Structure formats: C-alpha cells, structure tokens
Amino acid sequence: MRVIVVGAGIWGLASAYACALRGDTVTVYEAGEIGSGASGGIVGALAPLVPDLWTPKKQFQLESLHSAEDFWSEIDGTSGLRSGYGRIGRLQPLQTERSRELAEARAQESRTLWRGQYHWTLQPCPELIAPEAAPLGVIHDTLSARIFPAQAARSLAKACIARGVRILENHPVASVHSGAIIGAFGTVEADAVILSAGSQGFRLMAPYVPLHEKTGVKGQAALLDADLVGQPQVYAGGVYVIPHENGTVAVGSTSETSWDYPEPDEKLDPVIAQARSMIPALADAPVLQRWAGIRPKARRRDPMVGKLPELERVFAVSGAFKIGFSLAHSLGTVMAQMIRDEPYAIPNSFTVDWHLAGG
C-alpha cells in the first residue's frame, strides 16, 4: 500500500513504522521538523492510570505500558540512538488520611488488575523526598516508566528511515481530500492517509468533523542540571519529577487551556518551585532549559482514532494529550490494521463516532 502520514510527531512516526513493517510505501509530511510539536518535549512520564474502577481505556494503556520496553528496545537497536526509555517506577507522596485509604484500596485492586506483574505498594517516605511532602509515606508502583520525548522522536524517526520510510520536513499540508493531500508541493494521492498532525491537525479535520473543537493544551516544563540516575520518578500535585538517564531531571507540566503565546512564561515558575520543595536534591539545581508546547486534545479527553466521515481512505489518530507516548506504539499498530480493514481493538471511547456523539 501507498501510505501518507501527516505529522512527524510520536503518533505519526509510530504509525509510519508499523505500516513500514508490513511492507507499505510510506511518506511522512511534516510542517516543521521531526518532533517539533508536543512530541519534542522533555518530561516523558509513562505512568499508569490508577488501578480501580477498571475500564477498557485503562486495560489498553496497561497492555501498552507492558509492551513499551520491547518496542523501544527494538527502535533504539534499529536507529542506534537512545530514546531514554527506562522502567524506573514512580513515587506518589501521601499527605492526607483519605489519600492513604484510597492508596491502600488500590494496592489491593492492583494485585488482580495488574495480574501480579507489577506492584502498587505503600512505603515510608524515602530520603529522596522531603519528609514534609510525604508525612504519610508514599505509593510506589513498579509499572511506571520514563522516556525522553525529543530523543525518542529522533530515535523512532531514524528507525522509520531504516525501514524505508521517507520523511519530508518543512512540507505543510494545506488540505486533505479522499485519498489525497494538497500543499505547496502539489496534490499527492495514496491508498491511505493518516492524519496525526498534533493540535494543528484539527484544522485539516474541521471541514469533515464539524463537532470537533480545535483545541490544544499548553504544557510547560523545565530541565534541571541534577543527577538522580537510579531514582524513580515522583508525582505530586500535578507535577512530575523525571530523572533522565543522561543526568538531567525534567519537571512539569502545566496544563493551560488558554494562553497568549506558546513560549515558556512565568507560569512555569511555580512548577519548578514545587519540584524543588518536594525534592531537596533539586533545591539549587540550575535550569538548563525552559520548554513549552501545545499538546493536542481531542473534542473529548480521550484519543480520537478512526476513519473520518465523508472521506474515503483518510484516518485520524489524534488527541494524545497526556498519554501520547504511553500509547504510541500500540496505536501505530492499530492504524496499520485499520487502513487494511483488518480486525483491531481499541476502547469505544477512542473512536471517532464516540467523539462526535458528544455524550
């Protein structure tokens, strides 16, 4: 098959890779550079949804997190680059009796829901975390992993190229039609078109998905010069602290539904301050980078995956928002199956029909 992928972010690249493995002729059209959108970030928390009130979405994510280690090992081995993947676990400080009660109940649930492969346990506050930040101890889960998004995008892009994928940077797509895209480069036809252009991709869908709101959520993060290699990630109060394998630590992110400009600003400062107060080792760590990006969010919170209405041979995989990297390789495989009209399995809440229903 001749396949066009619009967008060289993590979902577009994962789709291109999965299609190339099946022998497709794949071309990726990217408006800017590889990973120049939200996929070029620095945080990369691959963390599970809580083990209770189980849903198909939570099961899909669990299976994806479980298989991520093998996927990224294959990608890095093919590309010769490092994605920064590592299953390092996660700590969540407990500050109230209610949070501890919930954590204890979820520890029981995890034994069944996580099938004994991973653990969610309560532990005393470790030296890594300030005692006042976790007066009732911490939750430790062994399923969580981390990745360095910008590095992972480069590794996956190089692996795609090694599999024969053609990636055209600085090739913005102006419009999409049945089995074709149009841009300054002309009209290009294909057997299937996969739209995965981040928050900007909603503009391409708008003529065919009238109920879809063109939205994106601004996220800001910082990279600190601190070596916490060997430590787990920490999550509290909406802030992640991610020790990367290269001896830096990422902290983030904000979730801003409105903003004046996409660059980093003063709203990042409280995030850095919270991370420093929670992790004493970060108190004086220099800030190496301040980053901001617009994370794609579909009309409803879950990803939007499937054939677009009124169009033949055009499919969307969009709206990654906060769980994009944890689902990328799994949804890439789904796209390779979907464009062939082969059986595939995704939660109902991921489908285009569910998003358009507005329920």
Coordinates of N, CA and C in Angstrom, one line a residue, residues 10-11 39 198 202 295-298 301-304 317-325 327 331:
I10 N 5.1 11.8 17.6 CA 5.3 10.4 18.0 C 4.2 9.5 17.5
W11 N 3.0 9.9 17.4 CA 1.9 9.0 16.9 C 2.0 8.9 15.3
S39 N 5.6 16.5 20.8 CA 6.5 15.3 20.8 C 8.0 15.6 21.1
G198 N -0.9 16.6 15.4 CA -0.9 17.4 16.6 C -2.1 18.3 16.7
F202 N -6.1 19.4 13.7 CA -7.6 19.6 13.8 C -8.1 20.5 12.7
R295 N -0.1 20.6 23.5 CA -0.4 19.2 23.5 C -1.8 19.0 22.8
P296 N -1.9 18.2 21.9 CA -3.2 18.0 21.2 C -4.3 17.3 22.1
K297 N -5.4 17.9 22.1 CA -6.5 17.4 22.9 C -7.8 17.3 22.0
A298 N -8.3 16.1 21.9 CA -9.5 16.0 21.0 C -10.7 16.6 21.6
R301 N -11.7 14.1 26.1 CA -10.4 13.9 26.6 C -9.6 12.8 26.0
D302 N -10.3 11.7 25.6 CA -9.6 10.5 25.1 C -9.1 10.7 23.7
P303 N -8.1 9.9 23.2 CA -7.7 10.0 21.8 C -8.8 9.8 20.8
M304 N -8.7 10.3 19.7 CA -9.7 10.1 18.6 C -9.0 9.4 17.5
V317 N -5.5 9.7 13.9 CA -5.0 9.3 15.2 C -4.5 10.5 15.9
S318 N -5.4 11.1 16.7 CA -5.1 12.4 17.2 C -5.6 12.6 18.7
G319 N -5.2 13.7 19.3 CA -5.7 14.0 20.6 C -4.9 13.2 21.7
A320 N -3.6 13.1 21.5 CA -2.8 12.3 22.5 C -2.8 12.9 23.9
F321 N -2.8 14.2 24.0 CA -2.8 15.0 25.3 C -1.8 14.4 26.2
K322 N -2.1 13.8 27.4 CA -1.1 13.5 28.4 C -0.6 12.0 28.3
I323 N -1.3 11.2 27.5 CA -0.9 9.8 27.4 C -0.3 9.4 26.1
G324 N 0.1 10.4 25.3 CA 0.6 10.1 23.9 C 1.7 9.1 23.8
F325 N 2.8 9.3 24.6 CA 3.9 8.4 24.5 C 3.6 7.0 25.0
L327 N 0.9 5.3 24.6 CA 0.0 4.6 23.7 C 0.6 4.6 22.3
L331 N -1.1 2.3 19.2 CA -2.0 2.9 18.3 C -1.4 2.9 16.9

